[in-house]
CSV table of C-alpha atoms and ligand atoms in Angstrom, one decimal:
chain,number,residue,atom,x,y,z
A,1,MET,CA,-50.2,-20.9,44.2
A,2,ASP,CA,-50.7,-22.9,40.9
A,3,ILE,CA,-47.4,-23.5,39.0
A,4,ASN,CA,-49.3,-23.5,35.8
A,5,ILE,CA,-50.6,-19.9,36.3
A,6,ILE,CA,-46.7,-19.0,37.3
A,7,LEU,CA,-45.3,-20.5,34.1
A,8,ALA,CA,-47.7,-18.5,32.1
A,9,GLU,CA,-47.0,-15.3,33.9
A,10,ILE,CA,-43.1,-16.0,33.4
A,11,ASP,CA,-43.8,-16.2,29.8
A,12,LEU,CA,-45.8,-12.9,29.6
A,13,GLU,CA,-43.0,-11.2,31.8
A,14,ILE,CA,-40.1,-12.3,29.9
A,15,ASN,CA,-41.3,-11.0,26.8
A,16,ASN,CA,-41.5,-7.5,28.6
A,17,ILE,CA,-38.0,-7.5,29.8
A,18,ASN,CA,-36.1,-4.3,27.9
A,19,SER,CA,-33.4,-3.6,30.4
A,20,PRO,CA,-30.7,-5.1,32.6
A,21,GLU,CA,-32.6,-3.2,35.8
A,22,ASN,CA,-36.0,-5.4,34.5
A,23,LEU,CA,-34.1,-8.5,34.0
A,24,GLU,CA,-32.4,-8.3,37.6
A,25,GLN,CA,-36.1,-7.7,39.3
A,26,PHE,CA,-37.4,-10.5,37.3
A,27,ARG,CA,-34.4,-12.8,38.9
A,28,LEU,CA,-35.3,-11.6,42.3
A,29,LYS,CA,-38.9,-12.1,41.9
A,30,TYR,CA,-38.4,-15.8,41.2
A,31,LEU,CA,-35.1,-16.9,42.0
A,32,GLY,CA,-34.2,-14.3,44.9
A,33,ARG,CA,-33.9,-15.7,48.5
A,34,LYS,CA,-37.3,-14.8,49.3
A,35,GLY,CA,-38.8,-15.3,45.7
A,36,ILE,CA,-41.3,-17.4,44.4
A,37,VAL,CA,-39.1,-20.4,43.7
A,38,ALA,CA,-38.1,-20.2,47.5
A,39,GLN,CA,-41.8,-19.7,48.7
A,40,LEU,CA,-42.8,-23.0,46.8
A,41,THR,CA,-40.0,-25.1,48.4
A,42,ALA,CA,-40.9,-24.0,51.6
A,43,THR,CA,-44.3,-25.4,51.4
A,44,ILE,CA,-43.2,-29.0,50.3
A,45,PRO,CA,-42.8,-30.1,53.7
A,46,THR,CA,-46.6,-28.9,54.7
A,47,LEU,CA,-47.5,-31.4,52.0
A,48,SER,CA,-49.2,-34.8,52.0
A,49,GLN,CA,-46.6,-37.6,51.3
A,50,GLY,CA,-48.6,-38.5,48.5
A,51,GLU,CA,-48.2,-34.7,47.1
A,52,ARG,CA,-44.7,-34.0,47.9
A,53,ALA,CA,-42.7,-35.9,45.1
A,54,SER,CA,-44.5,-34.4,42.3
A,55,PHE,CA,-44.8,-31.0,43.5
A,56,GLY,CA,-41.2,-31.4,44.2
A,57,GLN,CA,-40.3,-32.2,40.4
A,58,GLN,CA,-42.8,-29.4,39.6
A,59,VAL,CA,-40.7,-26.9,41.3
A,60,ASN,CA,-37.5,-28.2,40.0
A,61,ALA,CA,-38.7,-27.9,36.5
A,62,LEU,CA,-39.7,-24.4,37.0
A,63,LYS,CA,-36.5,-23.5,38.6
A,64,ASN,CA,-34.5,-25.0,35.6
A,65,LYS,CA,-36.8,-23.2,33.0
A,66,LEU,CA,-36.2,-20.2,34.7
A,67,SER,CA,-32.3,-20.2,35.0
A,68,LEU,CA,-32.5,-20.9,31.2
A,69,LEU,CA,-34.8,-18.0,30.5
A,70,LEU,CA,-32.0,-15.7,32.5
A,71,GLU,CA,-29.2,-17.0,30.9
A,72,GLU,CA,-30.4,-16.7,27.3
A,73,LYS,CA,-32.0,-13.3,28.1
A,74,GLN,CA,-28.3,-12.1,29.5
A,75,ARG,CA,-26.7,-13.4,26.6
A,76,GLY,CA,-29.2,-11.4,24.5
A,77,ASN,CA,-30.1,-14.2,22.2
A,78,SER,CA,-33.4,-14.9,23.4
A,79,ALA,CA,-35.7,-16.5,20.9
A,80,ASN,CA,-38.0,-13.4,21.7
A,81,ASN,CA,-35.5,-10.5,21.3
A,82,SER,CA,-37.0,-7.5,23.3
A,83,PRO,CA,-37.4,-4.3,20.7
A,84,ARG,CA,-34.8,-2.6,22.1
A,85,GLU,CA,-32.4,-5.3,21.2
A,86,SER,CA,-33.6,-5.3,17.8
A,87,ALA,CA,-33.2,-1.8,17.5
A,88,SER,CA,-29.3,-1.7,18.5
A,89,PHE,CA,-28.9,-3.7,15.2
A,90,ASP,CA,-27.6,-1.0,12.7
A,91,ILE,CA,-28.4,-2.2,9.2
A,92,GLY,CA,-26.2,0.8,8.0
A,93,MET,CA,-23.1,-0.2,9.6
A,94,PRO,CA,-20.2,-1.0,7.1
A,95,GLY,CA,-19.6,-4.7,7.0
A,96,ILE,CA,-16.5,-6.5,8.1
A,97,VAL,CA,-14.6,-6.1,5.0
A,98,GLN,CA,-12.1,-9.0,3.8
A,99,GLU,CA,-8.9,-7.7,2.9
A,100,LEU,CA,-8.3,-8.9,-0.7
A,101,GLY,CA,-4.5,-10.4,-1.4
A,102,HIS,CA,-2.8,-10.1,-4.8
A,103,LEU,CA,-0.3,-11.9,-6.8
A,104,HIS,CA,3.6,-11.8,-5.4
A,105,PRO,CA,5.6,-9.5,-7.3
A,106,LEU,CA,7.6,-12.2,-8.7
A,107,THR,CA,4.6,-14.0,-10.0
A,108,GLN,CA,3.4,-10.8,-11.8
A,109,VAL,CA,6.6,-10.2,-13.5
A,110,THR,CA,7.0,-13.9,-14.6
A,111,GLU,CA,3.4,-13.5,-15.8
A,112,GLU,CA,4.3,-10.5,-17.8
A,113,ILE,CA,7.5,-11.9,-19.1
A,114,CYS,CA,5.4,-14.9,-20.5
A,115,THR,CA,2.6,-12.7,-21.6
A,116,ILE,CA,5.2,-10.6,-23.9
A,117,PHE,CA,6.6,-14.0,-25.5
A,118,ASN,CA,3.2,-15.6,-25.8
A,119,ARG,CA,2.3,-12.5,-28.0
A,120,MET,CA,5.0,-13.5,-30.3
A,121,GLY,CA,3.6,-17.0,-30.6
A,122,PHE,CA,5.5,-18.9,-27.6
A,123,SER,CA,3.8,-21.9,-25.9
A,124,ILE,CA,4.3,-21.9,-22.2
A,125,VAL,CA,5.6,-25.1,-21.0
A,126,GLU,CA,6.7,-26.5,-17.4
A,127,GLY,CA,9.2,-29.0,-16.4
A,128,PRO,CA,9.8,-30.6,-13.3
A,129,GLU,CA,12.1,-29.2,-10.4
A,130,ILE,CA,13.8,-32.5,-9.7
A,131,GLU,CA,15.7,-33.5,-12.8
A,132,SER,CA,18.0,-35.9,-14.1
A,133,GLU,CA,21.6,-35.2,-14.3
A,134,TYR,CA,21.4,-36.1,-18.0
A,135,ASN,CA,18.6,-33.3,-18.9
A,136,ASN,CA,20.3,-30.8,-16.8
A,137,PHE,CA,23.9,-31.1,-18.0
A,138,THR,CA,24.9,-34.1,-20.5
A,139,GLY,CA,21.9,-33.4,-23.0
A,140,LEU,CA,22.8,-29.7,-23.0
A,141,ASN,CA,26.5,-30.3,-24.0
A,142,ILE,CA,27.6,-29.3,-20.6
A,143,PRO,CA,31.1,-31.9,-20.3
A,144,LEU,CA,31.6,-34.1,-17.4
A,145,GLU,CA,34.5,-31.8,-15.9
A,146,HIS,CA,32.2,-28.6,-16.0
A,147,PRO,CA,32.5,-27.1,-12.7
A,148,SER,CA,28.9,-26.4,-12.5
A,149,ARG,CA,28.6,-30.2,-12.4
A,150,GLU,CA,30.3,-30.4,-9.0
A,151,ALA,CA,28.2,-31.0,-5.9
A,152,PHE,CA,29.6,-27.5,-4.7
A,153,ASP,CA,27.5,-26.0,-7.3
A,154,THR,CA,24.4,-28.1,-7.7
A,155,PHE,CA,22.2,-29.9,-5.2
A,156,TYR,CA,22.4,-33.8,-6.1
A,157,LEU,CA,19.7,-35.8,-4.4
A,158,LYS,CA,21.4,-38.1,-1.6
A,159,ASP,CA,19.9,-41.3,-2.4
A,160,TYR,CA,19.4,-41.0,-6.3
A,161,SER,CA,23.0,-39.6,-7.2
A,162,LYS,CA,21.7,-39.1,-11.0
A,163,MET,CA,18.9,-36.9,-9.8
A,164,LEU,CA,19.1,-33.5,-8.7
A,165,LEU,CA,17.2,-30.1,-8.2
A,166,ARG,CA,17.6,-28.3,-11.6
A,167,SER,CA,20.0,-25.4,-11.6
A,168,HIS,CA,18.7,-23.9,-14.6
A,169,THR,CA,15.5,-24.3,-16.7
A,170,SER,CA,17.3,-25.3,-19.7
A,171,PRO,CA,16.9,-28.9,-19.1
A,172,VAL,CA,13.2,-28.1,-20.5
A,173,GLN,CA,15.0,-27.6,-23.8
A,174,VAL,CA,15.9,-31.4,-23.8
A,175,ARG,CA,12.3,-32.6,-22.8
A,176,ALA,CA,10.5,-30.4,-25.2
A,177,MET,CA,12.9,-31.2,-28.2
A,178,LYS,CA,12.3,-34.8,-27.5
A,179,ASP,CA,8.7,-35.1,-26.6
A,180,ARG,CA,7.4,-32.6,-29.4
A,181,LYS,CA,7.3,-32.0,-33.1
A,182,VAL,CA,9.5,-29.1,-34.6
A,183,PRO,CA,9.1,-26.1,-35.4
A,184,LEU,CA,8.9,-25.2,-31.6
A,185,ALA,CA,8.9,-21.7,-30.1
A,186,ILE,CA,8.8,-22.3,-26.3
A,187,ILE,CA,8.9,-20.3,-23.0
A,188,VAL,CA,9.7,-21.9,-19.6
A,189,PRO,CA,9.2,-20.4,-16.5
A,190,GLY,CA,10.4,-21.9,-13.2
A,191,ARG,CA,11.9,-22.3,-10.0
A,192,VAL,CA,15.9,-23.4,-9.9
A,193,TYR,CA,18.2,-24.2,-7.2
A,194,ARG,CA,21.7,-23.8,-6.3
A,195,PRO,CA,23.9,-24.2,-3.4
A,196,ASP,CA,24.8,-20.7,-3.2
A,197,ALA,CA,25.2,-18.7,0.4
A,198,VAL,CA,22.2,-16.3,0.6
A,199,ASP,CA,23.4,-12.2,0.2
A,200,ALA,CA,21.9,-9.5,-1.5
A,201,SER,CA,22.1,-10.7,-5.0
A,202,HIS,CA,22.1,-14.7,-4.5
A,203,SER,CA,19.7,-17.0,-3.3
A,204,PHE,CA,19.6,-21.0,-2.9
A,205,MET,CA,16.6,-20.7,-4.9
A,206,PHE,CA,15.4,-18.5,-7.6
A,207,HIS,CA,13.4,-18.4,-10.8
A,208,GLN,CA,14.3,-18.4,-14.4
A,209,VAL,CA,12.4,-18.0,-17.7
A,210,GLU,CA,14.0,-20.1,-20.4
A,211,GLY,CA,13.2,-19.5,-24.3
A,212,PHE,CA,14.0,-21.5,-27.7
A,213,MET,CA,12.6,-21.5,-30.9
A,214,VAL,CA,13.4,-24.4,-33.4
A,215,ASP,CA,12.8,-24.4,-37.2
A,216,LYS,CA,14.7,-24.4,-40.7
A,217,GLY,CA,16.2,-21.3,-41.2
A,218,ILE,CA,16.2,-19.7,-37.8
A,219,ARG,CA,19.2,-17.2,-37.6
A,220,PHE,CA,20.6,-14.8,-35.2
A,221,SER,CA,18.9,-11.9,-36.3
A,222,ASP,CA,15.7,-13.8,-35.3
A,223,LEU,CA,16.9,-14.2,-31.6
A,224,LYS,CA,17.9,-10.4,-31.8
A,225,GLY,CA,14.4,-9.3,-33.2
A,226,VAL,CA,12.7,-11.1,-30.5
A,227,LEU,CA,14.8,-10.3,-27.6
A,228,GLU,CA,14.7,-6.5,-28.6
A,229,GLU,CA,11.0,-6.8,-28.7
A,230,PHE,CA,10.9,-8.2,-25.2
A,231,SER,CA,13.3,-5.6,-23.9
A,232,LYS,CA,11.1,-2.7,-25.2
A,233,ALA,CA,8.0,-4.2,-23.8
A,234,ILE,CA,9.3,-5.0,-20.5
A,235,PHE,CA,11.5,-2.0,-19.9
A,236,GLY,CA,10.0,0.7,-22.4
A,237,LYS,CA,10.6,1.8,-25.7
A,238,ASP,CA,13.6,4.1,-25.2
A,239,ILE,CA,15.7,1.2,-24.1
A,240,LYS,CA,18.9,0.2,-26.1
A,241,MET,CA,20.2,-3.4,-26.4
A,242,ARG,CA,23.8,-5.0,-27.1
A,243,PHE,CA,24.8,-8.5,-27.5
A,244,ARG,CA,28.1,-9.0,-25.8
A,245,PRO,CA,30.0,-12.3,-27.1
A,246,HIS,CA,30.1,-15.2,-24.1
A,247,PHE,CA,30.5,-18.7,-23.8
A,248,PHE,CA,27.9,-21.3,-22.8
A,249,PRO,CA,28.0,-25.0,-23.5
A,250,PHE,CA,24.8,-25.5,-25.1
A,251,THR,CA,24.7,-22.2,-27.5
A,252,GLU,CA,27.3,-21.6,-30.5
A,253,PRO,CA,27.7,-18.6,-30.7
A,254,SER,CA,26.6,-17.4,-27.4
A,255,ALA,CA,26.0,-13.9,-26.1
A,256,GLU,CA,25.1,-12.0,-23.1
A,257,VAL,CA,22.4,-9.2,-23.4
A,258,ASP,CA,22.7,-6.2,-22.2
A,259,ILE,CA,20.0,-3.0,-21.7
A,260,SER,CA,21.2,0.5,-21.4
A,261,CYS,CA,20.8,1.2,-17.7
A,262,ILE,CA,17.4,2.3,-16.8
A,263,ILE,CA,18.4,4.7,-14.2
A,264,CYS,CA,21.0,6.8,-16.0
A,265,LYS,CA,20.2,5.8,-19.4
A,266,GLY,CA,23.7,5.0,-20.4
A,267,ILE,CA,25.5,7.6,-19.2
A,268,GLY,CA,26.8,5.6,-16.0
A,269,CYS,CA,25.8,5.4,-12.4
A,270,SER,CA,26.2,3.2,-9.4
A,271,VAL,CA,23.5,1.0,-10.4
A,272,CYS,CA,25.2,0.1,-13.7
A,273,GLY,CA,28.6,0.2,-11.8
A,274,ARG,CA,29.6,3.2,-14.5
A,275,LYS,CA,29.0,1.1,-17.5
A,276,GLY,CA,25.8,2.4,-18.8
A,277,TRP,CA,24.8,-1.1,-19.5
A,278,LEU,CA,23.0,-3.9,-17.3
A,279,GLU,CA,23.2,-7.6,-18.2
A,280,ILE,CA,19.6,-9.4,-18.4
A,281,LEU,CA,20.1,-12.6,-19.9
A,282,GLY,CA,22.2,-15.2,-21.7
A,283,SER,CA,21.4,-16.6,-25.2
A,284,GLY,CA,22.7,-17.9,-28.3
A,285,MET,CA,22.0,-20.3,-31.5
A,286,ILE,CA,21.4,-24.0,-30.2
A,287,HIS,CA,24.7,-26.2,-30.5
A,288,PRO,CA,24.5,-28.9,-32.9
A,289,ASN,CA,25.3,-31.2,-30.1
A,290,VAL,CA,22.1,-30.5,-28.1
A,291,PHE,CA,20.3,-31.5,-31.4
A,292,ASN,CA,22.2,-34.5,-31.8
A,293,HIS,CA,21.1,-35.5,-28.2
A,294,VAL,CA,17.3,-35.0,-28.8
A,295,GLY,CA,17.3,-36.6,-32.4
A,296,ILE,CA,16.8,-33.4,-34.4
A,297,ASN,CA,18.6,-33.1,-37.4
A,298,SER,CA,21.2,-30.1,-36.9
A,299,LYS,CA,21.7,-30.0,-40.7
A,300,GLU,CA,18.1,-29.4,-41.3
A,301,TYR,CA,17.0,-27.2,-38.3
A,302,THR,CA,18.5,-24.6,-36.3
A,303,GLY,CA,17.4,-22.7,-33.4
A,304,PHE,CA,18.2,-20.0,-30.6
A,305,ALA,CA,17.7,-20.2,-27.1
A,306,PHE,CA,18.0,-17.5,-24.1
A,307,GLY,CA,17.6,-17.7,-20.2
A,308,MET,CA,16.9,-15.0,-17.8
A,309,GLY,CA,16.5,-14.6,-14.0
A,310,VAL,CA,13.0,-13.2,-12.9
A,311,GLU,CA,14.3,-11.8,-9.8
A,312,ARG,CA,17.1,-10.0,-11.7
A,313,ILE,CA,14.3,-8.5,-14.2
A,314,ALA,CA,12.0,-7.6,-11.1
A,315,MET,CA,14.7,-6.1,-9.4
A,316,LEU,CA,15.8,-3.9,-12.2
A,317,LYS,CA,12.3,-3.0,-13.4
A,318,TYR,CA,11.3,-1.8,-9.8
A,319,GLY,CA,15.0,-0.6,-8.4
A,320,ILE,CA,15.0,-3.4,-5.8
A,321,ASN,CA,18.5,-3.7,-4.0
A,322,ASP,CA,18.2,-7.0,-2.1
A,323,ILE,CA,16.8,-10.2,-3.4
A,324,ARG,CA,15.9,-11.4,0.2
A,325,LEU,CA,13.1,-9.2,0.0
A,326,PHE,CA,11.5,-11.2,-2.3
A,327,PHE,CA,11.3,-14.1,0.2
A,328,GLU,CA,10.9,-12.5,3.6
A,329,ASN,CA,7.1,-12.2,2.8
A,330,ASP,CA,7.1,-8.9,4.8
A,331,LEU,CA,3.9,-7.3,4.0
A,332,ARG,CA,5.2,-3.8,3.8
A,333,PHE,CA,7.3,-5.0,0.9
A,334,LEU,CA,4.5,-6.9,-0.9
A,335,ARG,CA,1.8,-4.5,-0.3
A,336,GLN,CA,4.0,-2.1,-2.9
A,337,PHE,CA,3.2,-4.2,-6.0
B,1,LIG,N1,20.9,-21.7,-18.6
B,1,LIG,C1,21.9,-20.6,-18.2
B,1,LIG,C2,21.9,-20.3,-16.8
B,1,LIG,O1,21.3,-20.7,-15.9
B,1,LIG,C3,20.8,-19.2,-18.7
B,1,LIG,C4,20.9,-19.4,-20.3
B,1,LIG,C5,22.1,-18.7,-21.0
B,1,LIG,C6,20.0,-20.1,-21.0
B,1,LIG,C7,22.2,-19.0,-22.3
B,1,LIG,C8,20.1,-20.3,-22.2
B,1,LIG,C9,21.1,-19.7,-23.2
B,1,LIG,O2,19.3,-20.9,-23.2
B,1,LIG,O3,21.1,-19.9,-24.5
B,1,LIG,O4,23.0,-19.4,-16.5
C-alpha cells in the first residue's frame, strides 16, 4: 500500500462525508481495529531495518492527519464544509438582538428640569461633591451654631475637617458668583449627601437642582414668574402655585413653593395629607451677606435663588411612593420609564 495514494483518497473521501454515519464509516475504515492504519502498522516488523524508521514516521503522520480531520469534521468547522452543513445555516433566522438600555428615571427628570430652565436662558453649571465647609455653610450665611453644621447632619471628611460631602447644591452659588461676572442665570444639577437613616422618603444620598439669577433690578416677581413657568412645564398647565413664607439663612425673604396636588387637584387626598398642596422647593431673594462673601455689591445687584430635590419632583410626577426604588436598580421598576 502506497501511503501517498492513501492520502489522496482520504482528501477525496473527507469531502464527501455528509452525515455522522459516513463519518463513523470513514473512521472505522482508517482508524478501526482492522483499519488501514492498523494494517500498515502490522507490516512494519516485516520491513528491512533501513525502511522501518521512515515508514513508521509516515504511518504516524497519516494517523495524526486522520485524527485532525475527524476532529474538525466532528466540530463541523472543517475547512471543507459539506453542502448539507452549509444548508443548515438559515440566513432568514432573526439575529441576536442586543437589548437597548435607557437613561435612569432620575437622569431623565434632571434633564427635563434643566431643559426647562435652559429654555428660559439659564446656563448649566456643576460643582464638586466634596466641598469646603466655607462654600457649603459660611459663604451661604449659615451661622456656626446652625444645627445643619453638626457632624450629625453633615458628612465631614475624616482627615480634612474643613472638607465635607456637600449637603446641598447651593455652594455652587458661592463658586459661580466668585468665578463669573454678573449678570448670572445658572442652574446646578447634582448629587448631595446627608447622614439620614434610609426610609421611604429619606436617603443618605439624593439629587438636587439649584437655580439662581443675579442682575440689577431682579425682583421677587421675577422669581415667581420663572417658577410658575417651570411648574407648568413639568407638572402641566392646570397646576396652581403658591408661596409660603419660610426661613433660609441664604435668602431674605424666603419662601417654600407648593403646587396644587396633582392627584386631587387641590381638594385634599392622602398624597397631599388632605391639604390640597404639595411642597416642591425652597426659594427666596439672595441674602446681602451672601453677596458680601463673594464680592458682589448688594446695593447695586439683587438676585433670587431656589433649590429642589429631584427625587421629590420625580416621585410627584410619576406617583412613586418610595425613594429607595430609585437606587435598588430593580429592572421591573426601571423599565417603566
Ligand atoms: N439648599 C436648600 C436645601 O437643601 C434648598 C434651597 C432653599 C435652595 C432655598 C435655595 C433656596 O437656593 O433659596 O434644603
